Amino acid sequence: MQLDPFQQEAIGWIQQNYSVLVSAPTGTGKTLVADYLIEEMARQGRRVVYTAPIKALSNQKFKEFKRLLGADHVGILTGDVVINPEAPVLIMTTEIFRNLLHQDPARLAEVAYCIFDEIHYIDDPARGSVWEESLIFMPPHMRFLGLSATIPNVDELAAWLTQVHGHPVQVVYHPQRAVPLTHYMFEVTAGITTFRQLSQRYRRYAERLRVRPNGRLRLEFPRTTHVDLVEEIRRRYLPCLFFTFSRRQCELNGAELGERFDFLNRREKQQVKDVIDKHLARWGGGTIPRLGSLTRLLLKGIGYHHAGLLAVVKDIVEDLFEQRLIRVLYCTETFAVGLNFPCRSVCFDSMTKWDGESFRALTNREYFQMAGRAGRRGIDERGYVFTLVDFNRFVPEEYPSMQEQDVEPLRSRFTLSYNSVLQLVRSYSTDEIRSILRKNFATYQAERERARLEAALEKARERAEELARGGESKQQRQAARRVRSLERELAQLPPAERFTHEFVAKRQVLEELDFIRGDQLTARGEFAARINIQELLVTELFFAGYFHELDPDQINALAVSIDYEPRRSEGRHPHNAFDVADVETHVRAIEEVERRLVGTPTVRFHDHVAALAYRWSKGEAFARLLQGAYQDEGDIVYALRRGIDLLRQVRFAAAEDPFLRAKLQECMERMDRDEVAIVL
């Protein structure tokens, strides 16, 4: 196989034992560099860690490397799954890697390289800090390979990491796509067109139509649907991924399309049946919701994929798509993270998405993360991206530029968790902590911006003084405005010591809750330092006796309620699994301390799935569990597996209590069965 120049360059740096950042578009073959590194480390008998942002990607990589290197050489650690943890090639989520660096660094003493897949997740608001801590606390002997989609400020990221690690980080930047993209819009009266042409058409329509007194257009346009778009592209542009930012809409769209089209011949339908049978044989029985109705669509070459489905259903869909037996796949954004399933075209049914708090426009980076799936190397000369536009809801300002050079630079999302504060107090002196708190990417970026603004301000002041001695009054006013503008920008920069202030405030919370006394962790603090899910609440409940006094089924109901975040309008099943009011007194007590000392509470507790977890723990069948459930089956499995993860952490933290450890092991075994168990 002929390597691309950027792959050769990256491998060359690895051979010289450098840390390397590879920034290249989706589908160009970044993962081949990681594959080389893993095989080379295995050949040399050196250890390597592969971290991924999501468990699904970790599981996929585990299966892949197990086939490649053999079961003895590969292990996996994802919190809820532990297999062969001493293997030379260890797959894990980035959270687990960060925790090992803090809690058990000896486990990583012989690791030569760590691979960070999707390293641009450093910009993720909820989880970016995990990446930063992982990179900051890596031991001096360890090198890393970071794989990222195209990011414009990769050199800035590398310069920061070079400063943190004290050795050069090499950048391999490859902006060219293996298969170039062409971006189109589709509106039913205009057909396939460009954004510019469509905007002009919309303006002409707007001028012709009467406008209401408040300036809004009368909604008199013909409606444009996903079926219209598939009808338009079906002869030349399939297979396609159709991104739809709603699970229900994915399913409804699939059913609607199935009423109109059947893309498969008899031989292909038999192939679909064979793939489904193969996965069902591996599944080993159990309820598979939605598979019946989905199978009817799959036999027509139509599918859907989202996080609410069981793993076996997602495996079937992914396998069929990879074998080109699905022509149109409706999917949510999760399909674009890490999973490498290229296609001829990508379609969008909207340019806005719900981000957990509100509907907002897609960023350029999000757009290209998904659009980049279009174009199969060696098959397609171009990849095609189509955005469906309904003039009744058309807001031109919501659309990304569709220019890859406009992808947003990475911004640090660093923040301190209570666990991080405990790790720092436990392991470092006051001066060392102050130094560590200035090592993050946020501080680096702010200092660079401060230096840039100060230099610009100095020049602007010199110019203003020069003009004051004899320039025109108009120029003097402009120069003065420029000075004031730069002064405002400087004043708005976050203070250099902001993370020290955050550390002090969160330390005060921990002191008030008796996790820290002086410079020492109390028993509570030592326990919390081993917990990474709602460490304040879990520790309070542990020391209040909940894990000792409740029976295994009650503990499971409690565990899945901690840090559970219900979806919008999700119903709650009442239950008697544990005393909710009693738990909520602990929640409110922590919230009160946090509000007073840090301003915003972080504790999260919702018992929406407690009843389901209690029944499941008691041995109820999954099919019964789903009757009347408010949650999708995939969400129920996710909640139960997250409960297993939490209980594994509690068991680790309670290492000196053999009775409780045995009890928690029983709790996990009651949840980790049948449909909820992971087959790897």
XYZ file of C-alpha atoms in Angstrom:
680
model
C 0.000 0.000 0.000
C 1.346 3.440 -0.988
C 1.367 5.850 1.964
C 0.400 9.493 1.490
C 3.200 12.021 2.160
C 1.546 13.255 5.385
C 1.296 9.662 6.680
C 4.968 9.083 5.852
C 5.897 12.325 7.630
C 3.945 11.409 10.782
C 5.429 7.899 10.882
C 8.915 9.392 10.405
C 8.487 11.590 13.504
C 7.178 8.605 15.517
C 10.231 6.564 14.515
C 12.343 9.373 16.010
C 10.312 9.180 19.262
C 8.589 12.561 18.949
C 5.123 13.529 20.121
C 3.048 14.245 17.008
C -0.164 16.135 16.215
C -1.833 15.054 12.952
C -4.516 17.451 11.715
C -6.254 16.274 8.547
C -9.812 16.146 7.166
C -12.170 13.248 7.826
C -11.538 10.289 5.543
C -7.907 11.044 4.667
C -6.404 8.126 6.611
C -5.246 9.587 9.944
C -6.034 6.341 11.754
C -3.487 4.500 9.606
C -0.777 6.409 11.528
C -2.271 5.160 14.827
C -2.473 1.606 13.439
C 1.207 1.775 12.474
C 2.166 3.056 15.937
C 0.240 0.297 17.710
C 1.673 -2.480 15.527
C 5.196 -1.054 15.878
C 4.936 -0.791 19.686
C 3.558 -4.354 19.834
C 6.480 -5.560 17.661
C 9.005 -3.847 19.950
C 7.321 -5.189 23.080
C 6.523 -1.661 24.311
C 3.206 -0.617 25.818
C 0.775 1.814 24.178
C -2.524 3.373 25.297
C -5.272 4.316 22.838
C -7.828 6.796 24.173
C -11.124 7.710 22.518
C -13.813 10.258 23.425
C -16.740 7.828 23.525
C -17.177 4.241 24.747
C -18.647 3.087 21.410
C -15.422 4.070 19.671
C -13.312 2.407 22.402
C -15.330 -0.804 21.987
C -14.963 -0.675 18.191
C -11.187 -0.178 18.431
C -10.882 -3.027 20.956
C -12.573 -5.441 18.546
C -10.462 -4.138 15.652
C -7.090 -4.476 17.421
C -8.045 -7.810 18.979
C -8.570 -9.197 15.445
C -5.294 -7.648 14.300
C -2.980 -8.494 17.226
C -4.715 -11.359 19.046
C -6.821 -11.361 22.221
C -3.812 -11.673 24.581
C -2.227 -8.445 23.354
C -5.200 -6.087 23.736
C -7.159 -4.908 26.782
C -9.934 -2.393 27.408
C -10.802 -0.083 30.334
C -13.929 2.058 30.024
C -15.237 2.244 33.585
C -18.049 -0.240 33.015
C -15.914 -2.743 31.029
C -12.563 -4.139 32.156
C -10.892 -6.836 30.024
C -7.210 -7.831 30.152
C -6.109 -4.578 31.895
C -2.395 -5.495 31.883
C -2.234 -6.003 28.096
C 0.540 -4.197 26.170
C -2.084 -2.435 24.004
C -4.714 -0.861 26.224
C -7.851 0.838 24.854
C -9.607 3.262 27.197
C -11.733 6.374 27.343
C -9.806 9.607 27.935
C -11.497 9.918 31.364
C -9.964 6.610 32.481
C -6.508 7.678 31.277
C -6.792 10.951 33.223
C -7.891 9.055 36.350
C -4.970 6.614 36.120
C -2.500 9.506 35.821
C -3.828 10.896 39.113
C -4.720 7.761 41.066
C -2.419 4.991 39.863
C 0.449 6.405 37.738
C 2.524 3.257 38.337
C 0.085 1.407 36.042
C 1.308 3.637 33.186
C 5.026 3.575 34.033
C 5.957 1.397 31.042
C 3.646 3.057 28.493
C 5.739 4.526 25.650
C 2.969 6.310 23.713
C -0.577 7.483 24.267
C -2.835 8.004 21.243
C -5.516 10.677 21.619
C -8.122 10.061 18.941
C -10.317 13.091 18.155
C -8.027 15.378 20.196
C -10.126 18.367 19.085
C -12.512 17.246 21.868
C -10.327 19.533 24.006
C -12.896 22.120 22.823
C -15.867 20.150 24.207
C -17.615 22.322 26.845
C -18.494 19.412 29.125
C -15.401 17.220 28.789
C -12.542 19.282 27.335
C -10.854 19.575 30.745
C -10.269 15.823 30.774
C -8.100 16.118 27.640
C -6.142 19.036 29.093
C -5.470 17.280 32.402
C -4.430 14.115 30.544
C -1.918 16.084 28.484
C -0.651 18.182 31.425
C -0.049 15.256 33.794
C 1.524 12.804 31.329
C 4.889 11.565 32.714
C 8.053 12.983 31.048
C 9.043 9.685 29.369
C 5.698 9.244 27.573
C 5.052 10.547 24.063
C 1.672 11.092 22.411
C 0.042 10.937 18.995
C -2.924 13.314 18.658
C -5.349 12.782 15.770
C -7.670 15.607 14.840
C -9.962 16.877 12.151
C -8.635 20.021 10.459
C -8.086 22.747 13.084
C -6.698 26.135 12.056
C -4.697 26.736 15.259
C -2.966 23.345 15.470
C 0.393 25.181 15.704
C -0.851 27.037 18.792
C -1.905 23.732 20.363
C 1.519 22.236 19.578
C 3.354 25.290 20.988
C 1.373 24.990 24.248
C 2.126 21.256 24.512
C 5.812 21.837 23.760
C 5.871 24.327 26.648
C 4.053 21.902 28.988
C 6.127 18.811 28.127
C 9.496 20.448 27.630
C 10.183 18.624 24.357
C 9.149 19.468 20.771
C 5.719 18.435 19.492
C 5.770 17.932 15.715
C 2.791 19.077 13.623
C 1.650 17.241 10.510
C -0.965 19.467 8.891
C -2.726 18.138 5.815
C -5.671 20.348 4.786
C -6.409 18.620 1.446
C -9.261 16.150 1.320
C -8.635 12.785 -0.297
C -11.945 13.312 -2.112
C -12.956 16.979 -2.605
C -16.403 18.117 -1.478
C -19.046 19.978 -3.458
C -21.690 21.782 -1.404
C -25.257 22.194 -2.661
C -28.602 23.386 -1.363
C -31.939 21.837 -2.293
C -35.317 23.552 -2.292
C -38.289 21.989 -4.059
C -38.987 24.888 -6.450
C -35.296 25.582 -7.145
C -33.955 22.028 -7.258
C -30.246 21.473 -6.576
C -28.548 24.856 -6.387
C -25.955 26.913 -4.509
C -26.414 28.936 -1.336
C -25.857 32.200 -3.223
C -28.420 31.396 -5.910
C -30.918 30.196 -3.323
C -30.545 33.342 -1.199
C -31.157 35.508 -4.293
C -34.248 33.456 -5.156
C -35.537 33.814 -1.583
C -35.096 37.603 -1.706
C -36.994 37.803 -4.993
C -39.833 35.746 -3.501
C -39.832 37.970 -0.420
C -40.216 41.074 -2.516
C -43.160 39.588 -4.448
C -44.987 38.259 -1.397
C -46.883 40.579 0.828
C -45.051 41.233 4.079
C -46.866 41.347 7.404
C -46.760 44.560 9.485
C -44.144 43.014 11.807
C -41.882 42.327 8.836
C -42.316 38.528 8.812
C -43.112 36.808 5.521
C -46.422 35.089 5.030
C -45.691 31.349 5.065
C -46.851 30.655 1.519
C -43.934 28.653 0.115
C -44.301 25.069 -1.076
C -42.959 22.749 1.626
C -39.656 20.944 0.916
C -39.248 17.472 2.473
C -36.519 14.850 2.828
C -38.424 12.645 0.357
C -38.170 15.410 -2.268
C -34.406 15.530 -1.762
C -33.933 11.741 -1.947
C -36.086 11.651 -5.088
C -33.757 14.257 -6.605
C -30.457 12.552 -5.735
C -31.355 8.845 -5.881
C -30.053 8.146 -9.388
C -26.600 9.697 -9.064
C -25.705 10.366 -5.441
C -26.478 7.293 -3.285
C -25.544 5.906 -0.822
C -26.094 8.864 1.470
C -25.982 9.687 5.155
C -28.935 11.907 6.019
C -28.173 13.842 9.216
C -31.349 14.550 11.171
C -30.984 16.143 14.621
C -33.885 14.286 16.215
C -34.121 10.583 17.015
C -37.860 10.445 16.377
C -37.467 12.273 13.078
C -34.835 9.745 11.953
C -37.361 6.955 12.466
C -40.305 8.844 10.958
C -38.252 9.843 7.908
C -37.096 6.254 7.415
C -40.692 4.981 7.539
C -41.865 7.724 5.139
C -39.134 6.942 2.632
C -39.905 3.222 2.905
C -43.438 3.888 1.685
C -42.057 5.361 -1.541
C -38.829 3.499 -2.366
C -37.244 0.056 -2.410
C -33.580 0.280 -3.417
C -32.569 -3.409 -3.177
C -32.865 -6.377 -5.549
C -33.632 -9.931 -4.450
C -29.971 -10.934 -4.004
C -29.241 -7.863 -1.871
C -32.300 -8.516 0.298
C -30.933 -11.999 1.031
C -27.576 -10.471 1.976
C -29.371 -8.161 4.425
C -31.125 -11.163 6.007
C -27.801 -13.002 6.330
C -26.151 -10.040 8.094
C -29.068 -9.695 10.522
C -29.028 -13.446 11.261
C -25.261 -13.347 11.906
C -25.665 -10.574 14.494
C -28.680 -12.204 16.132
C -26.719 -15.451 16.541
C -23.946 -13.504 18.279
C -26.484 -11.614 20.404
C -27.710 -14.819 22.002
C -31.385 -14.067 22.523
C -33.187 -11.325 24.413
C -35.554 -8.575 23.407
C -34.574 -6.315 20.520
C -37.070 -3.452 20.336
C -37.608 -1.771 16.969
C -35.755 -4.491 15.055
C -38.960 -5.783 13.429
C -40.017 -2.459 11.955
C -36.402 -1.521 11.174
C -35.826 -4.839 9.352
C -38.687 -4.039 6.968
C -36.840 -0.825 6.088
C -33.408 -2.472 5.913
C -34.775 -4.931 3.339
C -35.496 -1.872 1.170
C -32.010 -0.384 1.653
C -33.201 2.238 4.166
C -32.101 2.564 7.800
C -31.797 4.796 10.842
C -29.179 5.054 13.595
C -29.210 6.972 16.908
C -28.118 6.652 20.534
C -31.510 5.397 21.695
C -31.056 2.024 19.962
C -29.582 -1.126 21.477
C -25.961 -1.860 20.574
C -26.887 -4.935 18.516
C -29.232 -2.850 16.334
C -26.537 -0.221 15.786
C -24.057 -3.000 14.920
C -26.457 -4.406 12.303
C -27.023 -0.972 10.745
C -23.297 -0.133 10.709
C -22.401 -3.506 9.175
C -25.031 -3.128 6.427
C -23.966 0.436 5.680
C -20.326 -0.638 5.448
C -21.334 -3.359 2.978
C -23.259 -0.755 0.902
C -26.569 -2.501 1.525
C -28.124 0.681 2.953
C -28.669 3.388 0.349
C -30.154 6.036 2.662
C -29.307 6.128 6.364
C -31.020 8.686 8.610
C -28.738 9.356 11.559
C -28.017 11.781 14.370
C -24.715 13.545 14.958
C -23.283 10.647 17.014
C -22.733 8.723 13.774
C -20.057 11.289 12.811
C -17.888 10.780 15.915
C -15.027 8.440 15.163
C -17.020 5.872 13.197
C -15.482 5.707 9.733
C -18.333 5.021 7.317
C -17.822 7.077 4.163
C -20.539 7.383 1.512
C -21.144 9.152 -1.796
C -23.167 12.006 -0.354
C -24.202 13.583 2.942
C -27.552 15.331 3.437
C -28.683 17.698 6.198
C -32.325 18.304 7.009
C -31.494 21.340 9.162
C -28.678 23.717 10.064
C -29.770 24.029 13.707
C -29.474 21.544 16.563
C -30.499 21.254 20.201
C -27.335 21.471 22.352
C -28.965 20.533 25.665
C -29.979 24.092 26.495
C -31.303 25.698 23.298
C -31.536 25.379 19.524
C -28.507 26.930 17.850
C -26.875 27.050 14.431
C -24.237 24.455 13.559
C -20.647 25.639 13.783
C -18.402 25.217 10.749
C -16.470 22.516 12.594
C -19.642 20.534 13.359
C -20.768 20.914 9.756
C -17.483 19.567 8.358
C -17.302 16.774 10.964
C -20.472 15.409 9.342
C -20.099 16.662 5.760
C -16.627 15.123 5.647
C -18.160 11.626 5.471
C -19.078 12.342 1.830
C -16.752 10.914 -0.808
C -15.296 7.390 -0.760
C -11.597 7.203 -1.460
C -10.870 5.143 -4.580
C -14.562 5.067 -5.537
C -15.820 8.661 -5.853
C -14.104 11.519 -7.648
C -16.034 13.968 -5.454
C -18.158 13.884 -2.333
C -21.494 15.716 -2.412
C -23.178 17.574 0.427
C -26.840 18.605 0.167
C -28.663 20.829 2.635
C -32.447 20.709 2.554
C -34.017 24.161 2.665
C -37.666 24.860 3.393
C -38.297 28.534 2.590
C -40.981 28.625 5.279
C -38.188 28.323 7.893
C -35.225 29.758 5.976
C -32.863 31.977 8.026
C -29.754 32.599 5.864
C -27.697 33.779 8.874
C -27.952 30.323 10.483
C -25.952 28.637 7.726
C -22.228 27.847 8.103
C -19.900 29.286 5.465
C -19.223 25.818 3.962
C -15.611 26.987 3.521
C -13.167 24.744 5.333
C -10.807 27.662 6.004
C -13.559 29.121 8.206
C -13.521 26.195 10.662
C -13.322 27.699 14.153
C -10.022 27.520 16.081
C -9.865 25.321 19.174
C -10.638 27.142 22.415
C -9.773 25.768 25.832
C -12.722 24.724 28.010
C -10.605 24.125 31.091
C -12.311 24.065 34.448
C -11.448 22.398 37.753
C -13.523 19.509 39.049
C -13.633 18.834 42.790
C -11.749 15.614 42.086
C -8.971 17.665 40.417
C -8.738 19.963 43.461
C -8.422 16.929 45.754
C -5.684 15.391 43.562
C -3.731 18.662 43.621
C -4.001 19.116 47.416
C -3.039 15.486 47.996
C 0.047 15.463 45.756
C 1.484 18.984 45.452
C 2.669 21.933 47.533
C 0.983 25.359 47.352
C 3.687 26.723 45.012
C 3.506 23.639 42.769
C -0.304 23.949 42.574
C -0.024 27.622 41.559
C 2.421 26.615 38.805
C 0.221 23.726 37.586
C -2.843 25.991 37.445
C -1.027 28.198 34.937
C -0.149 25.276 32.636
C -3.552 24.839 31.016
C -4.365 25.772 27.417
C -6.814 28.487 28.534
C -4.085 30.396 30.375
C -1.692 29.938 27.446
C -4.264 31.308 24.996
C -5.193 34.222 27.283
C -1.525 35.186 27.769
C -0.889 35.134 24.015
C -3.966 37.277 23.444
C -2.864 39.662 26.219
C 0.588 40.029 24.645
C -0.977 40.689 21.227
C -3.383 43.313 22.585
C -0.686 45.027 24.681
C 1.591 45.315 21.634
C -1.290 46.669 19.533
C -2.258 49.108 22.301
C 1.295 50.424 22.609
C 1.374 51.100 18.843
C -2.093 52.701 18.931
C -1.089 55.024 21.801
C 2.092 56.041 19.989
C 0.010 56.803 16.895
C -2.518 58.815 18.930
C 0.260 60.849 20.577
C 1.876 61.501 17.195
C -1.437 62.739 15.733
C -2.125 64.880 18.810
C 0.969 66.895 17.913
C -0.433 68.022 14.577
C -2.772 65.594 12.810
C -6.256 66.154 11.492
C -9.032 66.122 14.058
C -10.800 63.239 12.238
C -7.661 61.090 12.368
C -7.156 62.032 16.019
C -10.688 60.859 16.869
C -10.157 57.563 14.996
C -6.856 56.958 16.804
C -8.460 57.712 20.185
C -11.334 55.307 19.400
C -8.793 52.587 18.497
C -6.997 53.082 21.833
C -10.276 52.887 23.803
C -11.350 49.770 21.877
C -8.076 47.968 22.653
C -8.237 49.029 26.307
C -11.751 47.560 26.547
C -10.614 44.289 24.959
C -7.715 44.058 27.423
C -10.009 44.767 30.378
C -12.369 41.988 29.241
C -9.651 39.316 29.183
C -9.979 36.828 32.067
C -7.552 37.564 34.922
C -4.280 35.637 34.867
C -5.053 34.079 38.250
C -8.616 33.001 37.423
C -7.934 29.266 37.946
C -6.211 30.007 41.255
C -9.422 31.829 42.298
C -11.515 28.852 41.129
C -9.214 26.459 43.002
C -9.506 28.506 46.225
C -13.317 28.670 45.986
C -13.692 24.930 45.337
C -11.193 24.123 48.054
C -13.377 26.145 50.464
C -16.364 23.959 49.477
C -14.294 20.853 50.204
C -13.118 22.269 53.531
C -16.658 23.141 54.604
C -17.839 19.621 53.700
C -14.868 18.191 55.690
C -13.028 16.682 52.722
C -9.899 18.767 53.475
C -8.429 19.897 56.813
C -5.371 22.114 56.578
C -3.280 20.624 53.778
C -4.461 17.065 54.342
C -7.350 15.073 52.897
C -9.713 13.601 55.471
C -11.170 10.096 55.089
C -13.979 11.723 53.112
C -11.444 13.478 50.873
C -9.431 10.313 50.264
C -12.635 8.524 49.276
C -13.802 11.356 46.981
C -10.397 11.484 45.276
C -11.216 8.046 43.844
C -14.653 9.047 42.537
C -15.144 10.849 39.222
C -18.936 10.944 38.951
C -20.598 13.461 41.297
C -17.825 12.975 43.862
C -19.409 15.314 46.447
C -22.791 13.575 46.482
C -21.430 10.021 46.231
C -19.090 10.654 49.177
C -21.841 12.196 51.310
C -24.166 9.254 50.599
C -21.383 6.754 51.291
C -20.519 8.265 54.681
C -24.235 8.575 55.497
C -24.382 4.771 55.187
C -26.517 4.324 52.066
C -24.208 1.819 50.371
C -23.911 -0.197 53.584
C -27.573 -0.152 54.597
C -29.460 -0.535 51.295
C -29.798 -3.936 49.661
C -28.179 -4.565 46.218
C -31.340 -3.751 44.237
C -31.856 -0.495 46.136
C -28.193 0.449 45.638
C -28.578 -0.081 41.884
C -31.653 2.165 41.819
C -29.694 4.834 43.712
C -26.574 4.509 41.538
C -28.394 5.145 38.235
C -30.077 8.251 39.725
C -26.770 9.929 40.543
C -25.715 12.267 37.699
C -28.688 11.135 35.563
C -29.843 13.857 33.189
C -33.387 13.315 31.884
C -34.196 14.271 28.307
C -36.633 17.116 27.678
C -40.169 16.322 28.889
C -39.092 12.871 30.114
C -41.589 11.269 32.502
C -40.669 9.816 35.889
C -41.799 6.484 37.315
C -42.624 6.684 41.052
C -40.843 4.100 43.205
C -40.066 2.977 46.754
C -36.568 1.685 46.008
C -35.032 4.184 48.449
C -36.060 7.285 50.393
C -35.827 10.003 47.735
C -36.624 12.847 50.177
C -33.776 11.717 52.437
C -31.283 11.700 49.549
C -32.510 15.112 48.407
C -31.655 16.637 51.809
C -28.004 15.767 51.044
C -28.384 17.180 47.536
C -29.785 20.466 48.862
C -27.098 20.740 51.557
C -24.325 20.432 48.935
C -26.125 22.857 46.592
C -26.366 25.446 49.373
C -22.603 25.301 50.074
C -21.764 25.470 46.355
C -24.078 28.424 45.703
C -22.579 30.354 48.573
C -18.917 29.683 47.760
C -18.674 29.092 43.992
C -21.959 30.521 42.709
C -23.209 27.538 40.695
C -24.180 24.094 42.021
C -22.804 21.080 40.128
C -24.628 18.320 41.984
C -27.051 16.375 39.782
C -29.549 13.772 40.958
C -32.695 12.620 39.110
C -34.473 9.370 39.932
C -36.356 9.040 36.603
C -34.904 5.572 35.900
C -34.648 4.351 39.513
C -37.784 2.204 39.227
C -36.497 0.546 36.033
C -33.060 -0.115 37.571
C -34.684 -1.625 40.679
C -36.861 -3.964 38.610
C -33.988 -4.908 36.320
C -31.756 -5.630 39.315
C -34.456 -7.934 40.678
C -34.283 -9.988 37.466
C -37.190 -8.611 35.435
C -37.037 -9.209 31.666
C -36.007 -6.288 29.467
C -39.208 -6.549 27.396
C -41.300 -6.031 30.564
C -39.083 -3.136 31.570
C -39.809 -1.338 28.310
C -43.578 -1.504 28.686
C -44.629 2.023 29.560
C -41.014 3.232 29.852
C -40.478 6.911 29.070
C -36.906 6.292 27.890
C -35.515 4.723 24.720
C -33.997 1.280 25.222
C -30.509 2.613 24.409
C -30.869 5.297 27.101
C -31.948 2.711 29.669
C -28.917 0.555 28.858
C -26.661 3.633 29.020
C -28.058 4.590 32.447
C -27.567 1.064 33.795
C -24.028 0.861 32.442
C -23.225 4.267 33.927
C -24.513 2.885 37.239
C -22.074 -0.023 36.871
C -19.271 2.484 36.235
C -20.166 4.439 39.386
C -20.349 1.286 41.542
C -16.955 0.154 40.214
C -15.521 3.475 41.417
C -17.166 3.117 44.846
C -15.818 -0.434 45.128
C -12.311 0.866 44.274
C -12.652 3.676 46.848
C -13.854 1.224 49.542
C -10.832 -1.041 49.016
C -10.421 -1.803 52.740
C -13.981 -3.050 53.271
C -14.146 -6.618 51.858
C -17.809 -7.067 52.838
C -18.907 -3.953 50.961
C -16.683 -4.784 47.978
C -18.412 -8.178 47.667
C -21.826 -6.540 47.991
C -21.028 -3.995 45.253
C -19.724 -6.782 43.013
C -23.107 -8.481 43.396
C -24.834 -5.171 42.519
C -22.842 -4.896 39.287
C -23.484 -8.525 38.329
C -27.237 -8.036 38.769
C -27.166 -5.134 36.291
C -24.536 -6.467 33.869
C -26.656 -9.180 32.227
C -28.594 -10.067 29.063
C -29.473 -6.980 26.966
C -27.376 -4.671 29.160
C -24.177 -6.762 28.936
C -21.619 -5.672 26.340
C -20.473 -8.342 23.886
C -16.924 -7.625 22.669
